[in-house]
Coordinates of C-alpha atoms in Angstrom, one line a residue:
Chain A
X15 CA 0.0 0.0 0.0
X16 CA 1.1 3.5 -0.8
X17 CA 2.0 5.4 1.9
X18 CA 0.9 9.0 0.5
X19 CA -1.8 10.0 -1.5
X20 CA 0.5 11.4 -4.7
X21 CA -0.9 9.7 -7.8
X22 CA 1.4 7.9 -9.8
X23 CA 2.8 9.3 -12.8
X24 CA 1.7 7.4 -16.4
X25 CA 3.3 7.0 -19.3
X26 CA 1.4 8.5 -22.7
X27 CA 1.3 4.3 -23.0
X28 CA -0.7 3.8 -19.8
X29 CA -3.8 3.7 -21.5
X30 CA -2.9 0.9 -23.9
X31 CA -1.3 -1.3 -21.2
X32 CA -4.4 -0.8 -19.7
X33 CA -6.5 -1.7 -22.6
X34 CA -3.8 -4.7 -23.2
X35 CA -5.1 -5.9 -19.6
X36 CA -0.9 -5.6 -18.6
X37 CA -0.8 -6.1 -14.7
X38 CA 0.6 -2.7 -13.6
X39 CA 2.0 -2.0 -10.0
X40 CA 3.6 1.3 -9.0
X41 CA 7.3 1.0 -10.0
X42 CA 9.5 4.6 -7.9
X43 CA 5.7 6.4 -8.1
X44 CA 4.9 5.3 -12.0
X45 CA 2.1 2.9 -12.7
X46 CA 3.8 0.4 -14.8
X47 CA 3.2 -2.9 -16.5
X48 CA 4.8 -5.6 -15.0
X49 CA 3.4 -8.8 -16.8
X50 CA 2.3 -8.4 -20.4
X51 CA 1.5 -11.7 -21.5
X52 CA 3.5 -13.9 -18.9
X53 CA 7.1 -12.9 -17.6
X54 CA 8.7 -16.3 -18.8
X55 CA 7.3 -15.9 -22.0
X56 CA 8.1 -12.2 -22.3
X57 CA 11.4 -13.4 -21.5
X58 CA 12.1 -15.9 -23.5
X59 CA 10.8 -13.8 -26.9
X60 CA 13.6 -11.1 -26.0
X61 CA 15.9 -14.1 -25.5
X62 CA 15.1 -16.3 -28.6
X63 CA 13.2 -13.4 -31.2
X64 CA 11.7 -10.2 -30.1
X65 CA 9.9 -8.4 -27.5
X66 CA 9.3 -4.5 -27.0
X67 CA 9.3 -2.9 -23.5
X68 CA 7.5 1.0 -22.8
X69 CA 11.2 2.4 -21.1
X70 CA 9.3 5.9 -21.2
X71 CA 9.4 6.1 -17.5
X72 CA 13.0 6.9 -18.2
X73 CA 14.4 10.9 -17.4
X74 CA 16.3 12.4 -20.1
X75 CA 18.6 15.2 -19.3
X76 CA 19.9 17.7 -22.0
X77 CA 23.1 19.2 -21.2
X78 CA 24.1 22.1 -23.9
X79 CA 26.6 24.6 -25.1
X80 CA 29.9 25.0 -25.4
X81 CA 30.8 24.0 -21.4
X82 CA 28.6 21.2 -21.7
X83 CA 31.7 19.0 -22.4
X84 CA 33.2 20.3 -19.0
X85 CA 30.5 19.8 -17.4
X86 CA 29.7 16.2 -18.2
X87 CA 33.1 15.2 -16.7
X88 CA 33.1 16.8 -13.5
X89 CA 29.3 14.9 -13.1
X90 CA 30.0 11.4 -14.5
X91 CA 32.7 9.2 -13.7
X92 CA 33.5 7.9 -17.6
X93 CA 35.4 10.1 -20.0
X94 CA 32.8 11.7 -22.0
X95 CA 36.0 13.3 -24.3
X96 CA 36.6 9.6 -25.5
X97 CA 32.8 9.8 -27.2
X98 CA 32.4 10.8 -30.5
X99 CA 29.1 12.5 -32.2
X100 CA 26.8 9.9 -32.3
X101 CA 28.2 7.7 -29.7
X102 CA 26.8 6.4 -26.4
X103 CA 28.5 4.9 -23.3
X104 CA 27.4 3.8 -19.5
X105 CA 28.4 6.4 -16.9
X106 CA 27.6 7.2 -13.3
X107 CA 26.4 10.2 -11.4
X108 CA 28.7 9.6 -7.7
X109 CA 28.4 11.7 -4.4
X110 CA 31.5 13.0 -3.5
X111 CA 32.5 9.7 -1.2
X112 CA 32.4 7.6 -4.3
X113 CA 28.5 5.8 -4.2
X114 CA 25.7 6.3 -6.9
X115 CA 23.6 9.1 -7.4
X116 CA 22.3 7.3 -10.3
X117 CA 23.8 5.2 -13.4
X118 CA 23.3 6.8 -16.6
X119 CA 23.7 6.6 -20.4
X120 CA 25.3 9.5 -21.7
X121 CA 25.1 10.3 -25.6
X122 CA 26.8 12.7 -27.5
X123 CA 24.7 14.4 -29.5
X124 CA 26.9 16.9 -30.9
X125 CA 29.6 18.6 -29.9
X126 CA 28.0 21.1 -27.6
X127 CA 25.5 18.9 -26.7
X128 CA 24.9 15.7 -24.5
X129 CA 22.2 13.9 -23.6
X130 CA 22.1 12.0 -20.2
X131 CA 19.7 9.0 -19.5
X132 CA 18.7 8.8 -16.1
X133 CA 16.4 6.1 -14.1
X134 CA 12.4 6.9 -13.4
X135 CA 13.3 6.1 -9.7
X136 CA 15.4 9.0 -8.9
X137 CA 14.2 11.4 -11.7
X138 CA 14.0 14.6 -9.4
X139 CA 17.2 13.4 -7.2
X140 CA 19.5 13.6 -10.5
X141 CA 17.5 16.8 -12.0
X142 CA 18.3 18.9 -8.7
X143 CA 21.9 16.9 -8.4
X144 CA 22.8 18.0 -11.9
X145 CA 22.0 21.9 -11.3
X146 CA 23.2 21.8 -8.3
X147 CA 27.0 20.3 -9.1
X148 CA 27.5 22.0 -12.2
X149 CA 24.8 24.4 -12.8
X150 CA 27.4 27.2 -11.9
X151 CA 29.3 26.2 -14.5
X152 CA 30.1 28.3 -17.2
X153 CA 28.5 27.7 -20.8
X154 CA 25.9 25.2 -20.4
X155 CA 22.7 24.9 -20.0
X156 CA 20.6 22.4 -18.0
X157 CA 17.0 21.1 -19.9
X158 CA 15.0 18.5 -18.0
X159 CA 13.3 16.9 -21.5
X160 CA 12.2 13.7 -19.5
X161 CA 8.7 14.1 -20.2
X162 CA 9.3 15.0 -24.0
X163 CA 9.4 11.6 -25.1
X164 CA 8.2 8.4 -25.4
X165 CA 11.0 5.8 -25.1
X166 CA 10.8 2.1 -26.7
X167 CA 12.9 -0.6 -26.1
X168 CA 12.9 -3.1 -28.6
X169 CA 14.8 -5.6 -27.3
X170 CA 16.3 -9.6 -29.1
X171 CA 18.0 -11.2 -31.8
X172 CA 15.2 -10.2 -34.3
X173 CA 15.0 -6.8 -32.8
X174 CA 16.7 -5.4 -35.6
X175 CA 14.8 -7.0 -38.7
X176 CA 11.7 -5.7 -36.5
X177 CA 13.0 -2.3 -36.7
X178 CA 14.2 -2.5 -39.9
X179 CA 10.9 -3.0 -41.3
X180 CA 9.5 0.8 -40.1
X181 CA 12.3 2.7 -40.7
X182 CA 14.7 4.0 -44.0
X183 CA 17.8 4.2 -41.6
X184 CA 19.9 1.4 -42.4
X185 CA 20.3 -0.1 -39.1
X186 CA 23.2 -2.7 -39.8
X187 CA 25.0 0.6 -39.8
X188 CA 24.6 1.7 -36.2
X189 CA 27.2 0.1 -33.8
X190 CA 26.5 -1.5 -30.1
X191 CA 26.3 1.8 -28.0
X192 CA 26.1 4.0 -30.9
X193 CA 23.3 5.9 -32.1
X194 CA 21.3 8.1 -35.2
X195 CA 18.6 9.9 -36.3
X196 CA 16.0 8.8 -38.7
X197 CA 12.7 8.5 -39.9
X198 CA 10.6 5.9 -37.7
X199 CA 6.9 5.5 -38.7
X200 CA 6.8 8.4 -40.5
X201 CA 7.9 10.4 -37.6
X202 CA 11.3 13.0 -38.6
X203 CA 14.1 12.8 -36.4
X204 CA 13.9 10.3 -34.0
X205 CA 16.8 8.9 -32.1
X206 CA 17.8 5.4 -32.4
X207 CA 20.2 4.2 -30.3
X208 CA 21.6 0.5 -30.1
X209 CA 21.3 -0.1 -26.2
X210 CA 19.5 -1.7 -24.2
X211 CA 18.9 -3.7 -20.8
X212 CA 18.1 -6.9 -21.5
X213 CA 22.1 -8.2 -22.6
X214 CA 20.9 -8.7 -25.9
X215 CA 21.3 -7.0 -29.8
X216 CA 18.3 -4.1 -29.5
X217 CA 17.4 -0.6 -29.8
X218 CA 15.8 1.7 -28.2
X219 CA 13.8 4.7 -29.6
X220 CA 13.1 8.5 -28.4
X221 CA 9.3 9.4 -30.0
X222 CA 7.4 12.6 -29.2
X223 CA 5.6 11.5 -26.2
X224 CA 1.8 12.5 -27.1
X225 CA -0.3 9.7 -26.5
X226 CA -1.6 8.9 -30.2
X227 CA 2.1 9.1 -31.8
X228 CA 3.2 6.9 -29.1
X229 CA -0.1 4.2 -29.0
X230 CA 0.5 4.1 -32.8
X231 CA 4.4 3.5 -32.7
X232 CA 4.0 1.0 -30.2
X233 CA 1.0 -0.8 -32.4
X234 CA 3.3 -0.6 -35.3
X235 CA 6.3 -2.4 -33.4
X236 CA 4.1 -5.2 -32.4
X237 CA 2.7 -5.7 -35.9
X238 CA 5.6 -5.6 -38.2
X239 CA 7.5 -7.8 -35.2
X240 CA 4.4 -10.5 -35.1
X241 CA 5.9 -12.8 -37.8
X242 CA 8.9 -13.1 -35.5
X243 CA 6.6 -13.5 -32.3
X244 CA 7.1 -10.4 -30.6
X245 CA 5.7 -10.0 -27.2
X246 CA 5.1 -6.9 -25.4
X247 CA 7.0 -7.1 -22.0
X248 CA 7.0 -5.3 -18.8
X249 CA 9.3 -4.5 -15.7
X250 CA 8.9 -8.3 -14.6
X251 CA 10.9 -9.4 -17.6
X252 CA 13.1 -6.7 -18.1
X253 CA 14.1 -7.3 -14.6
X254 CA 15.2 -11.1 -14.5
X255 CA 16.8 -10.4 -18.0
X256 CA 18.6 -7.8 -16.6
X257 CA 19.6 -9.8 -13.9
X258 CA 20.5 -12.9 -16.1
X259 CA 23.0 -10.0 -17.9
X260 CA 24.2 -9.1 -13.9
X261 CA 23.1 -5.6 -15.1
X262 CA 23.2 -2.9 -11.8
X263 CA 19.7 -1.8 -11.1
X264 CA 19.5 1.4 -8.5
X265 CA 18.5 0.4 -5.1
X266 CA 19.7 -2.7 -5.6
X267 CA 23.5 -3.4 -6.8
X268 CA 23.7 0.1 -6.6
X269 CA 23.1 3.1 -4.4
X270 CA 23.8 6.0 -1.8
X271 CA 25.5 3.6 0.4
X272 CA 27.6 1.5 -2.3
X273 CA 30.5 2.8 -3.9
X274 CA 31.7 2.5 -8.0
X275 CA 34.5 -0.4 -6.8
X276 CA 32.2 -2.4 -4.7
X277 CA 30.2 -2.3 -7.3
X278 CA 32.6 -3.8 -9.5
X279 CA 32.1 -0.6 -11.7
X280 CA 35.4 0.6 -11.2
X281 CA 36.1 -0.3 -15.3
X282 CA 33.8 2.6 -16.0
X283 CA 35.4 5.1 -13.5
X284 CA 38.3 7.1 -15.4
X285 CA 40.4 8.2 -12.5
X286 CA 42.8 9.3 -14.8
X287 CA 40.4 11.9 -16.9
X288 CA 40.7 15.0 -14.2
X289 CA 38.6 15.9 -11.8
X290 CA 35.1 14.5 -11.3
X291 CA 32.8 14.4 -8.2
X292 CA 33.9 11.0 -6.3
X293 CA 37.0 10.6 -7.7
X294 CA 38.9 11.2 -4.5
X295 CA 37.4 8.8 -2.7
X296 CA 37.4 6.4 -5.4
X297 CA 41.3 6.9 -5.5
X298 CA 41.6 7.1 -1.6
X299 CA 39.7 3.5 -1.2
X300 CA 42.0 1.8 -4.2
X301 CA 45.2 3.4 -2.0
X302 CA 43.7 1.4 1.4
X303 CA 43.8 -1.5 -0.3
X304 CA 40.6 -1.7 -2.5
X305 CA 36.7 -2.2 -1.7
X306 CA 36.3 -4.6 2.0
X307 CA 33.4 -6.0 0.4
X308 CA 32.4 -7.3 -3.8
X309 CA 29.4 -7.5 -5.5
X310 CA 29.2 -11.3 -6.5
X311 CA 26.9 -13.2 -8.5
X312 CA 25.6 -17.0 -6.6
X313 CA 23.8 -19.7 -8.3
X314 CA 21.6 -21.9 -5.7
X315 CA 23.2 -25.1 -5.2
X316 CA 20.1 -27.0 -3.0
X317 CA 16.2 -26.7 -3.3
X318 CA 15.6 -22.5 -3.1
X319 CA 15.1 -18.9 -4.8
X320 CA 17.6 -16.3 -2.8
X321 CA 15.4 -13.4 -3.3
X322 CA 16.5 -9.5 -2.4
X323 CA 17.0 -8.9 0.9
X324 CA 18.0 -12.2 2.2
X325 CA 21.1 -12.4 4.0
X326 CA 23.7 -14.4 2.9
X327 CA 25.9 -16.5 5.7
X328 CA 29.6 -18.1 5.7
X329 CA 29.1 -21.7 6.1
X330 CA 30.2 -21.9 9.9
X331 CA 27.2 -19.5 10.3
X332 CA 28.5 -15.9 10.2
X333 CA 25.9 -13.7 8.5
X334 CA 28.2 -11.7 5.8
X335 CA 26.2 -9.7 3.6
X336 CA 23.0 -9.8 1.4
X337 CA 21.2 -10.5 -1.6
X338 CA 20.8 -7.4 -4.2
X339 CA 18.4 -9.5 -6.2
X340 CA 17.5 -12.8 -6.9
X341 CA 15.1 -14.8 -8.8
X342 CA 14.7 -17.7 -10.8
X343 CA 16.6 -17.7 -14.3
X344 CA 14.0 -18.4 -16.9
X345 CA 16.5 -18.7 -19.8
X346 CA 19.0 -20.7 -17.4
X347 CA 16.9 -22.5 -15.1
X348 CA 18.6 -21.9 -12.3
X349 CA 18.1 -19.9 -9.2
X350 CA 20.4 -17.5 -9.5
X351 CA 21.3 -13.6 -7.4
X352 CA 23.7 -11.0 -7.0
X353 CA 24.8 -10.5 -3.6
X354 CA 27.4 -8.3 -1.6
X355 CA 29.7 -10.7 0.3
X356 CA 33.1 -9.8 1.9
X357 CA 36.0 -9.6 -0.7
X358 CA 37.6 -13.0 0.8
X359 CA 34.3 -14.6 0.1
X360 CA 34.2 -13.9 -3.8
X361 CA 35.9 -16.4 -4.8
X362 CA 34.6 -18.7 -7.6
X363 CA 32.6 -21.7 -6.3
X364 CA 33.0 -20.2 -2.8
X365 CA 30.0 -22.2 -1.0
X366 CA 27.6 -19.7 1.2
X367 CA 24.6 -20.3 2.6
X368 CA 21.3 -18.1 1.9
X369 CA 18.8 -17.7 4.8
X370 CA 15.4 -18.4 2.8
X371 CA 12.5 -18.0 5.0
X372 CA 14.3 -19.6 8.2
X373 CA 16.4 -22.0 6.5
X374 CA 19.7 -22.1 5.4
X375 CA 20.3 -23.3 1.5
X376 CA 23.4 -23.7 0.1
X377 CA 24.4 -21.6 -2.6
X378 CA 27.7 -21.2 -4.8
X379 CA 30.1 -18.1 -6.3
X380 CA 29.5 -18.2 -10.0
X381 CA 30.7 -15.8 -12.9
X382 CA 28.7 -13.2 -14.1
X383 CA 27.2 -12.3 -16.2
X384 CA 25.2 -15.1 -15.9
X385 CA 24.1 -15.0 -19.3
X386 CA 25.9 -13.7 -22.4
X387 CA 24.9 -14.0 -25.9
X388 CA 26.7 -15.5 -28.5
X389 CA 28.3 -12.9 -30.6
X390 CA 27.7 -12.6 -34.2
X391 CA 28.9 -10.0 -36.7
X392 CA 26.4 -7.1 -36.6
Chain B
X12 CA -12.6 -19.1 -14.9
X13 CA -15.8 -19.8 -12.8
X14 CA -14.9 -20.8 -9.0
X15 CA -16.7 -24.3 -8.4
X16 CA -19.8 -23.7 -6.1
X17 CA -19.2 -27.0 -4.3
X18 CA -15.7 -25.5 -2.8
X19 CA -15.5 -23.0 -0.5
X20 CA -12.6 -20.4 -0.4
X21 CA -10.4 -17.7 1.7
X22 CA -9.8 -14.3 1.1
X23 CA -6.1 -15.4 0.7
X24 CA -7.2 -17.1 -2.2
X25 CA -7.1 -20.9 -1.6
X26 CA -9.7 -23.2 -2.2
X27 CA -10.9 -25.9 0.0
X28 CA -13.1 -29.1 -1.5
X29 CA -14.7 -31.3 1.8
X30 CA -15.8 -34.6 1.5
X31 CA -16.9 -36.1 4.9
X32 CA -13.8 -35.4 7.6
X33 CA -11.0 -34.9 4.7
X34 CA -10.7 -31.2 3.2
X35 CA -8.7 -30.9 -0.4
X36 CA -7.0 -27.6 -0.7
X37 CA -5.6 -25.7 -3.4
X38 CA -4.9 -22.0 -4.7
X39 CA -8.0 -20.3 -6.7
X40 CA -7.8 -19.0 -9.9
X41 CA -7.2 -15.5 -9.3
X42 CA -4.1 -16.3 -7.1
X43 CA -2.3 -18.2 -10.0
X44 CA -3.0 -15.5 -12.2
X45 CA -1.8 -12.5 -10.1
X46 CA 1.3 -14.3 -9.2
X47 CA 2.7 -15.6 -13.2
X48 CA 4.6 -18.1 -13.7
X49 CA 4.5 -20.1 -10.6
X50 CA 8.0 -22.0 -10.1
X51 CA 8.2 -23.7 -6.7
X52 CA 5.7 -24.9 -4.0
X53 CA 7.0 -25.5 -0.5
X54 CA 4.7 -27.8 1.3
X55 CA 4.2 -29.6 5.0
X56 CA 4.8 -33.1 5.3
X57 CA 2.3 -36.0 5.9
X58 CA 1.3 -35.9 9.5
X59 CA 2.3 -32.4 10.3
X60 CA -0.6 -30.0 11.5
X61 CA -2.1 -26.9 10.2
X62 CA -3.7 -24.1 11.6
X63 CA -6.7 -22.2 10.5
X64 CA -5.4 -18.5 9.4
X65 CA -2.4 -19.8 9.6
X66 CA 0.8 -19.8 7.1
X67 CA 1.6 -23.7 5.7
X68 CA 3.9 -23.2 3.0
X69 CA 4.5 -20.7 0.1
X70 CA 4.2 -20.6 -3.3
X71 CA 6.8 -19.0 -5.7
X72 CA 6.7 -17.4 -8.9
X73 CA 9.7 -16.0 -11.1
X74 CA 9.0 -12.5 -9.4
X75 CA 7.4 -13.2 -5.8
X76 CA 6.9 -15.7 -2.9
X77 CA 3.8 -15.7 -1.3
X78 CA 2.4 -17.3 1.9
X79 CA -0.3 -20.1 1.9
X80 CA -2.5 -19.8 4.4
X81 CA -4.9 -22.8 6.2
X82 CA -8.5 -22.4 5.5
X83 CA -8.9 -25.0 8.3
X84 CA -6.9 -26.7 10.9
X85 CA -6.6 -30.3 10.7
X86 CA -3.6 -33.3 9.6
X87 CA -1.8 -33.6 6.4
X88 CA -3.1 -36.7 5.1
X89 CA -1.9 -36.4 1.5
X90 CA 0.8 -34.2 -0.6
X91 CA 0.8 -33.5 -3.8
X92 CA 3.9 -34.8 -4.7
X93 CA 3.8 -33.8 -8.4
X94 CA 3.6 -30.1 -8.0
X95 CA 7.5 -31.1 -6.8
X96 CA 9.0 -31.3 -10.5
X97 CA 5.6 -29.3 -12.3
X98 CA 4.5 -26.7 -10.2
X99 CA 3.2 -24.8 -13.3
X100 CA 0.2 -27.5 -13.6
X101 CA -1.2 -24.6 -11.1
X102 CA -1.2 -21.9 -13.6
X103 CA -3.1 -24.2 -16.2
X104 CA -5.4 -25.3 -14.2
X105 CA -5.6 -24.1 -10.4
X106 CA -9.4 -25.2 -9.5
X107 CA -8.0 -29.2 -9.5
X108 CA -4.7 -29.3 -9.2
X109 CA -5.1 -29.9 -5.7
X110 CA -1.8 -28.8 -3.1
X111 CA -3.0 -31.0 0.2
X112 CA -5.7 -33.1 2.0
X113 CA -6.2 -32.5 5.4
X114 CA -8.5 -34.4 8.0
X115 CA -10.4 -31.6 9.8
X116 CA -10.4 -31.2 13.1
X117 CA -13.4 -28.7 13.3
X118 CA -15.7 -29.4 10.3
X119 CA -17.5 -26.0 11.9
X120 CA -14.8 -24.1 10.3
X121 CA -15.9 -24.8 6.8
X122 CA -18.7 -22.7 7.4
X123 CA -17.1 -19.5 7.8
X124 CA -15.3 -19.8 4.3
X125 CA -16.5 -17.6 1.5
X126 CA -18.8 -19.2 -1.4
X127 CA -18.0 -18.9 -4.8
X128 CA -20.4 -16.6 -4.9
X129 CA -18.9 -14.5 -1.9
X130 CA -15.3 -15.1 -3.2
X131 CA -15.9 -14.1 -6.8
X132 CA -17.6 -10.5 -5.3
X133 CA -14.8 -10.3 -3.5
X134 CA -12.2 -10.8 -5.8
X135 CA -14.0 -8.6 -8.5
X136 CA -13.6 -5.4 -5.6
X137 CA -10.3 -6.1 -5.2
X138 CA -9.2 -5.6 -8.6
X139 CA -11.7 -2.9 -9.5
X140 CA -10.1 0.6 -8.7

């Protein structure tokens, strides 16, 4: 139950997921689908064809003019110099002792121009962070254009030919984590990026976020991507898909209270670059010796689902840290989680145990990502 | 689905069927479809005791666990031992596939379950906001 009255917020999609008879539940105050047509199956079409997820819950942050360079890397923690027009790459917002504001996206749109993709969850949290750290900066300006669009992910190893179908923009030509503009439905200029949160080939795409462009977009998707059995798919799926990539969701893997190398983040962190917010810290905790505990990913060895918030014990019965999430793997089979555990714990095939409901249940260190697709040439 | 008449039900959604002293108990419906894909089923054994109101296992699906909850007290008589290795026969077809036979020890209690009648009103106010 809701603790205050605030309604939640909808997407210009809400009505259609209603209409679809979606099962919606309030996701950081948004009224979301959850279940579409059935989370393993949802899952499964991302995994083995095609499945198309309303992301447009999503905040969008527009940072422009000629400091906007500047400003980017004193807010995020990867070198945004490195990016070229047109190109994307993960980031982080950090506080200045080293933990998550938020992960982001950050695309270059042009030189003088940059456009950060923030989660629905802490929407107002990064707007106000943003002004606040560099909004005294000189040359650039700060537009909030979350509510401007209507972002689709279209997600699976048919996601392309699916695209491909309502669009001139040849999209063999667009790289992993790169991005253009082109005509989509008839619609000019929209931005098609090749990301995505599912750890497979996709795209997702930035539409004008009035309710009839966006219900006919999204009834366009499904019907050009039925002879390849597209399924619409909510937060259910893209969660345990996520998951099966060991993809950081906020207020779970990461957060106020986790830092970038306990994380296992640091890869995206470039201490070297100059100056950023969190960098000290991130340089004074790798001069102590490194992060005391790591972000691990376990696979359940006996009869159980280690599901978030269940602690996670040493085998002689020390309690020594948590799960993030956890759930069943649909493509795997397998009860899988990621789970903060003390550095000397993180070993591979490490045995823990998982406190489920009042019993203990063995579980194991594994690799992660716990599922990675087979690369082809794109 | 239509919720047999000849079962009476909780408003934690199971389902109890009572021939004589021996009550059959299941999850309606409704539950399977609000939870999805339902993936494990943790049950008592034969001979343990249950409690009316009270909690007697869970039921798991990918994205949630969820408490099951007595309609009556009584013995485990019977498990069913198949919703081990197929727990989804719940989700294609929850009014027989059948979780647990218990041998009442108050048949009284029966009578303060909902009908199908009173479970399907109340089911229909629960999701109608």
């Amino acid at each position: 139950m809701a603790e205050t009255m605030t309604p939640l917020r909808k997407t210009a999609l809400n009505a259609v997921h209603r209409a679809a008879k979606s099962k919606m539940v309030d996701f950081g105050g948004w009224d979301m689908p959850v279940d579409c047509c059935g989370l393993v199956a949802e899952h499964m079409a991302v995994r083995t064809a095609v499945g198309v997820f309303d992301v447009s819950h999503m905040g969008d942050i527009q940072l422009r003019g000629p400091g906007s360079l500047a400003a980017v890397q004193q807010l995020c923690m990867n070198d945004a110099s490195k990016l070229a027009v047109g190109q994307a790459h993960y980031s982080a917002m950090l506080y200045p002792n080293g933990t998550f504001v938020d992960d982001v996206v950050v695309h270059k749109l042009s030189d003088n121009d940059y456009l950060i993709v923030i989660n629905a969850g802490t929407r107002e949290k990064d707007v106000e962070w943003v002004r606040k750290t560099i909004g005294h900066m000189p040359g650039v300006h700060v537009n909030d254009f979350s509510d401007y669009y209507t972002q689709l992910a279209i997600q699976g190893p048919r996601a392309a030919e699916t695209l491909q179908k309502l669009t001139s923009t040849d999209l063999s030509t667009i790289k992993n984590y790169w991005f253009t503009w082109g005509q989509v439905c008839g619609l000019h200029n929209v931005m098609i990026a090749r990301t995505g949160y599912t750890g497979e080939d996709g795209f997702e795409i930035y539409i004008p976020s009035d309710e009839a462009t966006s219900a006919q977009v999204w009834a366009d998707v499904l019907a050009v991507g039925a002879e390849f059995g597209i399924l619409a798919c909510g937060l259910g799926a893209r969660n345990t898909l996520r998951l099966e990539a060991a993809m950081a969701l906020y207020g779970h893997e990461i957060s106020d209270t986790i830092n970038v190398l306990e994380a296992g983040l640091g890869r995206y962190a470039k201490l070297d670059k100059g100056e950023f917010v969190g960098r000290e810290a991130l340089l004074k905790i790798q001069a102590e010796g490194g992060p005391k505990r790591k972000l691990v990913g376990l696979e359940m060895i006996e009869r159980g689902i280690g599901r978030d918030g269940y602690p996670v014990f040493a085998l002689d019965g020390r309690r020594i840290g948590e799960i993030t999430s956890g759930s069943p793997s649909p493509f795997l089979k397998k009860n899988i989680a990621l789970a903060y555990v003390p550095v000397e714990f993180g070993a591979l095939d490490t045995e823990v145990a998982v406190e489920i409901r009042g019993q203990m249940v063995k579980a194991k260190v594994v690799p992660t990502p716990f599922y990675k697709r087979a690369k082809k040439s794109t | 689905m239509a919720y047999p008449a000849n079962y009476r039900y909780t408003k934690e959604h199971e389902w109890i069927q009572v021939d004589g002293k021996i009550g059959t108990v299941g999850i309606t419906d409704y539950a399977q479809n609000s939870l999805g894909d339902i993936v494990f089923v943790d049950l008592p054994k034969v001979g343990d005791t249950i409690e009316a109101g009270k909690s007697f296992g869970s039921v798991e699906s990918v994205k949630a666990v969820s408490d099951l909850f007595a309609p009556v007290s009584g013995t485990v008589t019977a498990v069913n031992d198949e919703l081990k290795d197929a727990p989804e026969k719940i989700n294609s077809d929850a009014n027989t596939t059948w979780m647990l036979k218990v041998e009442l020890s108050d048949a009284k209690q029966v009578d303060g379950l909902l009908t199908a009648a009173d479970y399907e009103k109340f089911t229909s106010e629960e999701t109608g906001h």
